[in-house]
């Protein structure tokens, strides 16, 4: 894995009904990562996220309150945005699927020092 002087770890946990699953991914500062998910009508999606930035001097991930996270969720069947949320370096999110079908969930984080790498989980 490549690491720049400033890397960022974004950890998102998504809870689907009684099932809990997590996803971890890396992206550049300002880059958007999207996921497609097939959801039934009325399905409630909720989760939490946390970002951490790689500090090369300490050789570890640390919190950076300057990082902001933008999350969107689009109902691809109804062509409708069901969530558009901007938050701090850690927080919660939720949305309800208005119709059955494919939904696009996107995450973007900004504010890593020196435009470093982001590490994300959903």
PDB file of C-alpha atoms in Angstrom:
ATOM      1  CA  UNK A   1       0.000   0.000   0.000  1.00  0.00           C
ATOM      2  CA  UNK A   2       1.348   3.412  -0.945  1.00  0.00           C
ATOM      3  CA  UNK A   3       1.390   6.015   1.794  1.00  0.00           C
ATOM      4  CA  UNK A   4       2.058   9.699   1.393  1.00  0.00           C
ATOM      5  CA  UNK A   5       3.182  11.954   4.239  1.00  0.00           C
ATOM      6  CA  UNK A   6      -0.457  12.394   5.156  1.00  0.00           C
ATOM      7  CA  UNK A   7      -2.790   9.432   4.810  1.00  0.00           C
ATOM      8  CA  UNK A   8      -6.331   9.316   6.048  1.00  0.00           C
ATOM      9  CA  UNK A   9      -8.338   6.380   7.328  1.00  0.00           C
ATOM     10  CA  UNK A  10     -12.093   6.710   7.027  1.00  0.00           C
ATOM     11  CA  UNK A  11     -14.005   3.978   8.779  1.00  0.00           C
ATOM     12  CA  UNK A  12     -17.700   3.627   8.025  1.00  0.00           C
ATOM     13  CA  UNK A  13     -19.968   0.992   9.434  1.00  0.00           C
ATOM     14  CA  UNK A  14     -23.311   0.385   7.774  1.00  0.00           C
ATOM     15  CA  UNK A  15     -26.024  -1.535   9.565  1.00  0.00           C
ATOM     16  CA  UNK A  16     -28.652  -3.243   7.412  1.00  0.00           C
ATOM     17  CA  UNK A  17     -31.581  -4.347   9.614  1.00  0.00           C
ATOM     18  CA  UNK A  18     -30.247  -7.117  11.877  1.00  0.00           C
ATOM     19  CA  UNK A  19     -27.138  -7.653   9.802  1.00  0.00           C
ATOM     20  CA  UNK A  20     -24.013  -5.651  10.555  1.00  0.00           C
ATOM     21  CA  UNK A  21     -21.299  -5.318   7.975  1.00  0.00           C
ATOM     22  CA  UNK A  22     -18.325  -3.063   7.522  1.00  0.00           C
ATOM     23  CA  UNK A  23     -16.210  -2.024   4.590  1.00  0.00           C
ATOM     24  CA  UNK A  24     -12.770  -0.450   4.612  1.00  0.00           C
ATOM     25  CA  UNK A  25     -11.273   1.387   1.628  1.00  0.00           C
ATOM     26  CA  UNK A  26      -8.572   3.899   0.686  1.00  0.00           C
ATOM     27  CA  UNK A  27      -8.896   6.969  -1.525  1.00  0.00           C
ATOM     28  CA  UNK A  28      -7.091  10.233  -2.240  1.00  0.00           C
ATOM     29  CA  UNK A  29      -8.128  13.413  -0.461  1.00  0.00           C
ATOM     30  CA  UNK A  30     -11.087  14.864  -2.386  1.00  0.00           C
ATOM     31  CA  UNK A  31     -11.732  11.636  -4.353  1.00  0.00           C
ATOM     32  CA  UNK A  32     -15.250  10.163  -4.265  1.00  0.00           C
ATOM     33  CA  UNK A  33     -15.927   6.444  -3.675  1.00  0.00           C
ATOM     34  CA  UNK A  34     -19.347   5.039  -4.629  1.00  0.00           C
ATOM     35  CA  UNK A  35     -21.052   1.706  -3.968  1.00  0.00           C
ATOM     36  CA  UNK A  36     -24.139   0.151  -5.561  1.00  0.00           C
ATOM     37  CA  UNK A  37     -26.581  -1.618  -3.274  1.00  0.00           C
ATOM     38  CA  UNK A  38     -29.889  -3.331  -4.087  1.00  0.00           C
ATOM     39  CA  UNK A  39     -32.397  -2.314  -1.376  1.00  0.00           C
ATOM     40  CA  UNK A  40     -36.056  -3.189  -0.764  1.00  0.00           C
ATOM     41  CA  UNK A  41     -38.624  -0.375  -0.500  1.00  0.00           C
ATOM     42  CA  UNK A  42     -38.722   1.254   2.938  1.00  0.00           C
ATOM     43  CA  UNK A  43     -35.400  -0.269   3.993  1.00  0.00           C
ATOM     44  CA  UNK A  44     -33.690   1.835   6.678  1.00  0.00           C
ATOM     45  CA  UNK A  45     -29.916   2.208   6.389  1.00  0.00           C
ATOM     46  CA  UNK A  46     -27.940   3.680   9.273  1.00  0.00           C
ATOM     47  CA  UNK A  47     -24.281   3.777  10.122  1.00  0.00           C
ATOM     48  CA  UNK A  48     -21.352   5.507  11.754  1.00  0.00           C
ATOM     49  CA  UNK A  49     -18.041   6.655  10.342  1.00  0.00           C
ATOM     50  CA  UNK A  50     -14.672   7.822  11.645  1.00  0.00           C
ATOM     51  CA  UNK A  51     -11.683   9.260   9.809  1.00  0.00           C
ATOM     52  CA  UNK A  52      -8.041   9.013  10.735  1.00  0.00           C
ATOM     53  CA  UNK A  53      -5.041  10.495   8.999  1.00  0.00           C
ATOM     54  CA  UNK A  54      -1.690   8.740   8.616  1.00  0.00           C
ATOM     55  CA  UNK A  55       1.035  10.677  10.393  1.00  0.00           C
ATOM     56  CA  UNK A  56       4.363   9.583   8.936  1.00  0.00           C
ATOM     57  CA  UNK A  57       6.405  11.095  11.786  1.00  0.00           C
ATOM     58  CA  UNK A  58       4.554   8.919  14.321  1.00  0.00           C
ATOM     59  CA  UNK A  59       4.048   5.928  11.979  1.00  0.00           C
ATOM     60  CA  UNK A  60       0.386   5.699  13.025  1.00  0.00           C
ATOM     61  CA  UNK A  61      -3.111   6.943  12.217  1.00  0.00           C
ATOM     62  CA  UNK A  62      -4.374   9.965  14.166  1.00  0.00           C
ATOM     63  CA  UNK A  63      -7.653  11.913  14.220  1.00  0.00           C
ATOM     64  CA  UNK A  64      -7.782  15.178  12.267  1.00  0.00           C
ATOM     65  CA  UNK A  65     -10.846  17.316  13.136  1.00  0.00           C
ATOM     66  CA  UNK A  66     -10.207  19.432  10.001  1.00  0.00           C
ATOM     67  CA  UNK A  67     -11.387  16.574   7.765  1.00  0.00           C
ATOM     68  CA  UNK A  68     -14.956  16.822   6.452  1.00  0.00           C
ATOM     69  CA  UNK A  69     -17.017  13.959   5.034  1.00  0.00           C
ATOM     70  CA  UNK A  70     -19.754  14.301   2.399  1.00  0.00           C
ATOM     71  CA  UNK A  71     -22.121  11.350   1.935  1.00  0.00           C
ATOM     72  CA  UNK A  72     -24.873  10.986  -0.645  1.00  0.00           C
ATOM     73  CA  UNK A  73     -27.353   8.229  -1.450  1.00  0.00           C
ATOM     74  CA  UNK A  74     -29.324   8.140  -4.689  1.00  0.00           C
ATOM     75  CA  UNK A  75     -32.339   5.989  -5.546  1.00  0.00           C
ATOM     76  CA  UNK A  76     -31.404   4.965  -9.093  1.00  0.00           C
ATOM     77  CA  UNK A  77     -34.904   3.638  -9.895  1.00  0.00           C
ATOM     78  CA  UNK A  78     -36.781   6.815  -8.931  1.00  0.00           C
ATOM     79  CA  UNK A  79     -33.848   9.063  -9.944  1.00  0.00           C
ATOM     80  CA  UNK A  80     -34.035  10.767  -6.561  1.00  0.00           C
ATOM     81  CA  UNK A  81     -31.408  11.738  -3.947  1.00  0.00           C
ATOM     82  CA  UNK A  82     -32.457  10.290  -0.587  1.00  0.00           C
ATOM     83  CA  UNK A  83     -29.467  11.544   1.458  1.00  0.00           C
ATOM     84  CA  UNK A  84     -27.062  14.474   1.127  1.00  0.00           C
ATOM     85  CA  UNK A  85     -25.057  14.967   4.286  1.00  0.00           C
ATOM     86  CA  UNK A  86     -21.889  16.864   5.202  1.00  0.00           C
ATOM     87  CA  UNK A  87     -20.250  16.062   8.509  1.00  0.00           C
ATOM     88  CA  UNK A  88     -17.130  16.284  10.586  1.00  0.00           C
ATOM     89  CA  UNK A  89     -14.320  13.724  10.785  1.00  0.00           C
ATOM     90  CA  UNK A  90     -16.653  11.317  12.598  1.00  0.00           C
ATOM     91  CA  UNK A  91     -20.394  10.962  12.802  1.00  0.00           C
ATOM     92  CA  UNK A  92     -23.564   9.087  11.892  1.00  0.00           C
ATOM     93  CA  UNK A  93     -25.745   8.843   8.800  1.00  0.00           C
ATOM     94  CA  UNK A  94     -29.078   7.310   7.810  1.00  0.00           C
ATOM     95  CA  UNK A  95     -31.575   7.127   4.988  1.00  0.00           C
ATOM     96  CA  UNK A  96     -34.627   5.150   3.942  1.00  0.00           C
ATOM     97  CA  UNK A  97     -34.982   3.566   0.504  1.00  0.00           C
ATOM     98  CA  UNK A  98     -38.041   5.201  -1.047  1.00  0.00           C
ATOM     99  CA  UNK A  99     -38.444   2.472  -3.644  1.00  0.00           C
ATOM    100  CA  UNK A 100     -37.084  -0.999  -4.252  1.00  0.00           C
ATOM    101  CA  UNK A 101     -34.053  -1.221  -6.485  1.00  0.00           C
ATOM    102  CA  UNK A 102     -30.487  -0.132  -6.945  1.00  0.00           C
ATOM    103  CA  UNK A 103     -29.115   2.695  -4.810  1.00  0.00           C
ATOM    104  CA  UNK A 104     -25.779   4.488  -5.181  1.00  0.00           C
ATOM    105  CA  UNK A 105     -24.056   5.446  -1.931  1.00  0.00           C
ATOM    106  CA  UNK A 106     -21.078   7.810  -2.263  1.00  0.00           C
ATOM    107  CA  UNK A 107     -18.479   9.002   0.235  1.00  0.00           C
ATOM    108  CA  UNK A 108     -15.987  11.838  -0.147  1.00  0.00           C
ATOM    109  CA  UNK A 109     -13.570  13.151   2.491  1.00  0.00           C
ATOM    110  CA  UNK A 110     -11.509  16.321   2.315  1.00  0.00           C
ATOM    111  CA  UNK A 111      -9.016  18.097   4.500  1.00  0.00           C
ATOM    112  CA  UNK A 112      -6.132  15.647   4.885  1.00  0.00           C
ATOM    113  CA  UNK A 113      -2.864  17.496   5.368  1.00  0.00           C
ATOM    114  CA  UNK A 114      -0.895  17.770   2.127  1.00  0.00           C
ATOM    115  CA  UNK A 115      -3.774  16.111   0.224  1.00  0.00           C
ATOM    116  CA  UNK A 116      -2.825  12.663   1.508  1.00  0.00           C
ATOM    117  CA  UNK A 117      -4.404   9.249   1.065  1.00  0.00           C
ATOM    118  CA  UNK A 118      -7.746   8.473   2.651  1.00  0.00           C
ATOM    119  CA  UNK A 119      -8.620   5.114   4.093  1.00  0.00           C
ATOM    120  CA  UNK A 120     -12.347   4.476   4.255  1.00  0.00           C
ATOM    121  CA  UNK A 121     -14.708   1.847   5.530  1.00  0.00           C
ATOM    122  CA  UNK A 122     -18.407   1.505   4.980  1.00  0.00           C
TER     123      UNK A 122
END
